[in-house]
PDB file of C-alpha atoms and ligand atoms in Angstrom:
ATOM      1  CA  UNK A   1      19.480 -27.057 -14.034  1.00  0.00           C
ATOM      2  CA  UNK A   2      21.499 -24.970 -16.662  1.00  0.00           C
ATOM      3  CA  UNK A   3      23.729 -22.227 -15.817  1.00  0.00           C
ATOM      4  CA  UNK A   4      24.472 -18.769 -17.201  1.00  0.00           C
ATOM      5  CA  UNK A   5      25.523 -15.576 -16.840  1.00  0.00           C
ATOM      6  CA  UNK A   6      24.022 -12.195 -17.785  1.00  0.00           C
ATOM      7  CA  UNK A   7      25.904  -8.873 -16.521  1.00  0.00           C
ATOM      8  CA  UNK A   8      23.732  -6.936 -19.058  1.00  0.00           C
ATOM      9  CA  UNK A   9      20.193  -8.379 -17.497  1.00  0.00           C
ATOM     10  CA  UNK A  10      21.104  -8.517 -14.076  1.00  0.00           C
ATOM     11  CA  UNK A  11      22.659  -5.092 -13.680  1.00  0.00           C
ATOM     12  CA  UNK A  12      19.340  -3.933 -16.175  1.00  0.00           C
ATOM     13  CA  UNK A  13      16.639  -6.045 -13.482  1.00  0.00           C
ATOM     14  CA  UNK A  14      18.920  -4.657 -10.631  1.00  0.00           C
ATOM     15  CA  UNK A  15      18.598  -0.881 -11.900  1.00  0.00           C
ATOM     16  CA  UNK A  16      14.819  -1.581 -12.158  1.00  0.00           C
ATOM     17  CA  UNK A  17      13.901  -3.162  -9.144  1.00  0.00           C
ATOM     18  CA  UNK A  18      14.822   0.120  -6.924  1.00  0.00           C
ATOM     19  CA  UNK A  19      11.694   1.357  -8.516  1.00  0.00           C
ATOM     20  CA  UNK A  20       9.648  -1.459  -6.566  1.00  0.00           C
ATOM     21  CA  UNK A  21       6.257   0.254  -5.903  1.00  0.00           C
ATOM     22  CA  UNK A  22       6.275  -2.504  -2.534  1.00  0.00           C
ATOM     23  CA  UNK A  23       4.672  -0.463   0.292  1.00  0.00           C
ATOM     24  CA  UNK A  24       2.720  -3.723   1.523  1.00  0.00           C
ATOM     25  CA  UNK A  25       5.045  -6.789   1.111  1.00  0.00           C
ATOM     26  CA  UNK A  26       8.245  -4.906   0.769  1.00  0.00           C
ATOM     27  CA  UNK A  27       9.660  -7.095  -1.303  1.00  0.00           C
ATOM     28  CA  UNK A  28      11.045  -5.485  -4.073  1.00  0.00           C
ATOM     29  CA  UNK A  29      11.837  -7.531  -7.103  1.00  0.00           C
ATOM     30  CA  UNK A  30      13.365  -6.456 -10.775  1.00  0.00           C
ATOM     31  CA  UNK A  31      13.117  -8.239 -14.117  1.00  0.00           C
ATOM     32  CA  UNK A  32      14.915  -7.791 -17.631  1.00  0.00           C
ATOM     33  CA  UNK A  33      14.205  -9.836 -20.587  1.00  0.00           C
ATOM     34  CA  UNK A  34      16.061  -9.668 -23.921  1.00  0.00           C
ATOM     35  CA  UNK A  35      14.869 -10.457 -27.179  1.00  0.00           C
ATOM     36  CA  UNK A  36      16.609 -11.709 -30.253  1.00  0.00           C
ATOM     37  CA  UNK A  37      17.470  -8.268 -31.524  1.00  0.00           C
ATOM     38  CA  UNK A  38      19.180  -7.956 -28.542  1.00  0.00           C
ATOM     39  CA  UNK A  39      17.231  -5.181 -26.734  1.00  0.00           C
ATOM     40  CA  UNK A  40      16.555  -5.462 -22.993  1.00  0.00           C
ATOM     41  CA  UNK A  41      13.262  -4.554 -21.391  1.00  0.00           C
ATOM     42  CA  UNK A  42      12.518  -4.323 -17.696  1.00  0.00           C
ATOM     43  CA  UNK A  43      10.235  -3.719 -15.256  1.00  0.00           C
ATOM     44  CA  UNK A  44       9.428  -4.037 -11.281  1.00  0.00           C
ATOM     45  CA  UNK A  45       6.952  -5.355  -9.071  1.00  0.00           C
ATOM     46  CA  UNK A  46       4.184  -2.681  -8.803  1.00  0.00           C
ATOM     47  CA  UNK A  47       1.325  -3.452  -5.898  1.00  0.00           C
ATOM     48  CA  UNK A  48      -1.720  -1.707  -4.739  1.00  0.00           C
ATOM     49  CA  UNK A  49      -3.959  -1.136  -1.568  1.00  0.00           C
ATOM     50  CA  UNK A  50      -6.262  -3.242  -2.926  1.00  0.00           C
ATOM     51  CA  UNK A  51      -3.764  -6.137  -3.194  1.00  0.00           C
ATOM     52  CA  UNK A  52      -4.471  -8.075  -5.641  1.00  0.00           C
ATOM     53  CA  UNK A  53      -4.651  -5.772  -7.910  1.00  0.00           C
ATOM     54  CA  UNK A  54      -0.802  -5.988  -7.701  1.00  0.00           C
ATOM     55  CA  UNK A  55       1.424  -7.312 -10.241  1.00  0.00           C
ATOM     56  CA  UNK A  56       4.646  -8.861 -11.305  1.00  0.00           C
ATOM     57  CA  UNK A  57       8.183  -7.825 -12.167  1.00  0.00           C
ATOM     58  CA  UNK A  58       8.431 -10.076 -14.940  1.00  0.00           C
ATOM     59  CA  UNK A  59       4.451  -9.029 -16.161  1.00  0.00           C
ATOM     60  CA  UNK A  60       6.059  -5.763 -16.294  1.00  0.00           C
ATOM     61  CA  UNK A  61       9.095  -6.353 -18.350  1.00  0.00           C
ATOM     62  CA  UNK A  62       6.992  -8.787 -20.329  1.00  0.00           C
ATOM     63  CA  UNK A  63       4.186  -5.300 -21.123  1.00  0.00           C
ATOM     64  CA  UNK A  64       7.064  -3.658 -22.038  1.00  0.00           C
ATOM     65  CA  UNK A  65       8.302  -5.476 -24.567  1.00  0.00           C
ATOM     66  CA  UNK A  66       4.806  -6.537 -26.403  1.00  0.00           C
ATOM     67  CA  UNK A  67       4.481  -2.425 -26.381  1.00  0.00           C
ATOM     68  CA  UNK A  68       7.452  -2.065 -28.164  1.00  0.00           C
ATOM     69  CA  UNK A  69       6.609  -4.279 -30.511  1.00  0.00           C
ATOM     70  CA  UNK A  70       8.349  -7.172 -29.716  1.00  0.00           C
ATOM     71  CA  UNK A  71       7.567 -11.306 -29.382  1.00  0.00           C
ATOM     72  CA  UNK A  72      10.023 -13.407 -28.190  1.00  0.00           C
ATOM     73  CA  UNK A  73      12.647 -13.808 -25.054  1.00  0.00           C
ATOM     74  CA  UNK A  74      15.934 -15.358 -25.356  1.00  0.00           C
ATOM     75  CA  UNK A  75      16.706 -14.509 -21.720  1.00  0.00           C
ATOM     76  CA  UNK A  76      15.445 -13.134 -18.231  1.00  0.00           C
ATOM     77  CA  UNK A  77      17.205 -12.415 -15.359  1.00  0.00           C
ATOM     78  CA  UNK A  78      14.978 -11.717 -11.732  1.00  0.00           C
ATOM     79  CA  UNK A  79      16.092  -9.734  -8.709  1.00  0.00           C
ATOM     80  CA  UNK A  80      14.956  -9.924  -4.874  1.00  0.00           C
ATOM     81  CA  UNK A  81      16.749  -9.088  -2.251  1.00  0.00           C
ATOM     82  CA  UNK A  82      17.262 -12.411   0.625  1.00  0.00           C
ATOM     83  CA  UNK A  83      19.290 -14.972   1.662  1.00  0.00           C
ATOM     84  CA  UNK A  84      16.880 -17.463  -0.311  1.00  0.00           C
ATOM     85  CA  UNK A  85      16.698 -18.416  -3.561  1.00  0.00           C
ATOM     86  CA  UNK A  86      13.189 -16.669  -4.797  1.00  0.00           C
ATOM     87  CA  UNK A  87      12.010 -17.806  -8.291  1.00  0.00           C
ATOM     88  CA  UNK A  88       9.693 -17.160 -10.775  1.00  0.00           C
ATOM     89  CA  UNK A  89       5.630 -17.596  -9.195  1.00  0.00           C
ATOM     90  CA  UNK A  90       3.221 -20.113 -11.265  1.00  0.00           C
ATOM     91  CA  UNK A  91       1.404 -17.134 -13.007  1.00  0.00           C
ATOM     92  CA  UNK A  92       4.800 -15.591 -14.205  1.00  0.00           C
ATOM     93  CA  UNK A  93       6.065 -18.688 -15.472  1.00  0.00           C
ATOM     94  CA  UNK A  94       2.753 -19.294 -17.365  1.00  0.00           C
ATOM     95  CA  UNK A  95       3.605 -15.377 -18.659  1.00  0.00           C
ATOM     96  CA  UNK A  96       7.023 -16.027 -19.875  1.00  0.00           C
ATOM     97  CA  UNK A  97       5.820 -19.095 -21.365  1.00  0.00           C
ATOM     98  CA  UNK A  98       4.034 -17.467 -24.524  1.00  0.00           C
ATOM     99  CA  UNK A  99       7.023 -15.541 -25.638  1.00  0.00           C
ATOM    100  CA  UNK A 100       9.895 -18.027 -24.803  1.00  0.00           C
ATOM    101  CA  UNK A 101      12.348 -18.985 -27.813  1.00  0.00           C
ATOM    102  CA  UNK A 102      13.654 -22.384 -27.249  1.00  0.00           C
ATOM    103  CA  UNK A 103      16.892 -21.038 -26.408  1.00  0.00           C
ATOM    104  CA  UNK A 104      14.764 -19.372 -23.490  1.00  0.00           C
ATOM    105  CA  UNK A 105      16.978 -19.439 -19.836  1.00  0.00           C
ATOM    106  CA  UNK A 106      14.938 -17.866 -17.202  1.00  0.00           C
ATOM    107  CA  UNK A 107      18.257 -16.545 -14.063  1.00  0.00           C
ATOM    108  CA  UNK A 108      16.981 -16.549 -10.736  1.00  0.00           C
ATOM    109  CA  UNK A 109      19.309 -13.528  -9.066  1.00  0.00           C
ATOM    110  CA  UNK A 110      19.890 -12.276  -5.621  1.00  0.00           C
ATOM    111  CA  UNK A 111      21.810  -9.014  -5.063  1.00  0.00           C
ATOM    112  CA  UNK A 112      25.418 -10.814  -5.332  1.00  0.00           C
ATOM    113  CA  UNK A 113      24.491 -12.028  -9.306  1.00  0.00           C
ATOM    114  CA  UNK A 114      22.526 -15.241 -10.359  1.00  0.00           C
ATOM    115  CA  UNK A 115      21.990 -18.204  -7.922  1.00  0.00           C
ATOM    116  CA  UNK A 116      20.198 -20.423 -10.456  1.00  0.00           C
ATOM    117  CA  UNK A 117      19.505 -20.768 -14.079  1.00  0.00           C
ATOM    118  CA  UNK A 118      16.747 -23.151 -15.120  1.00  0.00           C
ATOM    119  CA  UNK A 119      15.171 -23.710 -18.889  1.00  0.00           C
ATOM    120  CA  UNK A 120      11.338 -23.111 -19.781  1.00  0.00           C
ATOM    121  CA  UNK A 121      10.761 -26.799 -19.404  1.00  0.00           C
ATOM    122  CA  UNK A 122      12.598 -27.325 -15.962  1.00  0.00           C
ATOM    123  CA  UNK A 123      10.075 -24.044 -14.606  1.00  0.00           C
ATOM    124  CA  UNK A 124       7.164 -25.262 -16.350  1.00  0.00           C
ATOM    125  CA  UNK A 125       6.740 -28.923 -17.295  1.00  0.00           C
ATOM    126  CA  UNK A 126       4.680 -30.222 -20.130  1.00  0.00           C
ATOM    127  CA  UNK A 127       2.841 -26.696 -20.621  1.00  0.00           C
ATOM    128  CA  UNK A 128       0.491 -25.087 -22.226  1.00  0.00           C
ATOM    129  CA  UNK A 129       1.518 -23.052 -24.925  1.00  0.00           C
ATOM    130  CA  UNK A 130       0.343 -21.093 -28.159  1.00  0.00           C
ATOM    131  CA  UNK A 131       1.090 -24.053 -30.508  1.00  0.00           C
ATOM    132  CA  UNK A 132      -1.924 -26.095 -28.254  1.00  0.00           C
ATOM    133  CA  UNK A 133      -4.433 -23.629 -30.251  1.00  0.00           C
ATOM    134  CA  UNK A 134      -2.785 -23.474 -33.724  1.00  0.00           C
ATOM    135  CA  UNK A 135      -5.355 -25.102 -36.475  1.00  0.00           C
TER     136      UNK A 135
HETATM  137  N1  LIG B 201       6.674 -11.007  -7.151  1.00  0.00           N
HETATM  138  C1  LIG B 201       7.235 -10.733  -8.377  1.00  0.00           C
HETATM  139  O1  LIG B 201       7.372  -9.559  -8.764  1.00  0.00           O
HETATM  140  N2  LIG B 201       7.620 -11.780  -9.151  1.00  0.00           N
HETATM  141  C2  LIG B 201       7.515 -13.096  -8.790  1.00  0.00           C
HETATM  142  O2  LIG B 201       7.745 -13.973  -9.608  1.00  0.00           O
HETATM  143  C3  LIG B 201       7.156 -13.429  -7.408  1.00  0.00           C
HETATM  144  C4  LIG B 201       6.482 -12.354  -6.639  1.00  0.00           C
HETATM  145  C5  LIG B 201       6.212  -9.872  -6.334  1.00  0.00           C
HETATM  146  C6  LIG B 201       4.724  -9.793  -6.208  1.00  0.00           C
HETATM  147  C7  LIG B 201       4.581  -9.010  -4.927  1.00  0.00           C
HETATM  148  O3  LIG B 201       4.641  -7.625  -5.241  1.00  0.00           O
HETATM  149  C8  LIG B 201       5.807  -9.383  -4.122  1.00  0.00           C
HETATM  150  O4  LIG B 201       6.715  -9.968  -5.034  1.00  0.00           O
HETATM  151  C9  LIG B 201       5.534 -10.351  -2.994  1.00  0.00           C
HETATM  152  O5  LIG B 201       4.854 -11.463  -3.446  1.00  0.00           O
END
C-alpha cells in the first residue's frame, strides 16, 4: 500500500458525486482524475432502469477526459459514502489501466478524506495493457 493525499481530487470527486444519478442502489460514488497538465476531470456513477446499462464514476471521469483530449492519469481519488472501505470494481480498474502513467496512485476516499492509496500494480496485478498489442 502507498499513501497520499489529494485535497484538490477529493474535494473535486466529492463535489461530483452529489450528482449520483443512484435511484436503484443508492450508492452514490464520485471520481476525479488528473492528468499531467494538471487538469482534473470528474464524473459520478450514473445508473438506469434497465440496470446494467449503468455505469461507473471513474468510466465517467475517465469519458471526460479522452473528450477533452487528454491520455494519461497521474492520480484518482473515489468517493462513497460508508463506514467501509469501497474500492475501485474489476471493470474500473481494467478502465484506469489504459491511461495510467507509472506514477499512477489510484485514493480510495470516504466522506472524512482518503482511507487507502494503492498503485496500478497493487489494484491490478500482472495486467493487460496497451503495450501487450504494440508490434
Ligand atoms: N460503482 C462505481 O461508480 N464505481 C465503482 O468502482 C464501484 C461501483 C457504482 C456502480 C453502481 O452505480 C453503484 O456503485 C453500486 O454498485
Amino acid at each position: 500500500m502507498s499513501t497520499g493525499s489529494e485535497p484538490d481530487l477529493f474535494a473535486a470527486a466529492q463535489q461530483v458525486q452529489a450528482n449520483a444519478h443512484v435511484p436503484y442502489s443508492h450508492f452514490a460514488v464520485g471520481a476525479a482524475l488528473r492528468t499531467p497538465s494538471g487538469r482534473i476531470f470528474a464524473g459520478c456513477n450514473v445508473e438506469n432502469a434497465a440496470y446494467p446499462q449503468g455505469w461507473c464514476a471513474e468510466a465517467s471521469a475517465i469519458a471526460a477526459m479522452v473528450s477533452a483530449g487528454e491520455r494519461e492519469i497521474v492520480a484518482l481519488v473515489t468517493v462513497c459514502d460508508g463506514d467501509q472501505l469501497s474500492t475501485c470494481c474489476g471493470g474500473c480498474r481494467q478502465k484506469i489501466r489504459e491511461f495510467a502513467t507509472p506514477e499512477l496512485r489510484v485514493h480510495a476516499a470516504g466522506p472524512e478524506g482518503i482511507r487507502r492509496s494503492y498503485t496500478m500494480d497493487e489494484l491490478l496485478p500482472d495486467s493487460f495493457g496497451p503495450e501487450q498489442l504494440q508490434r
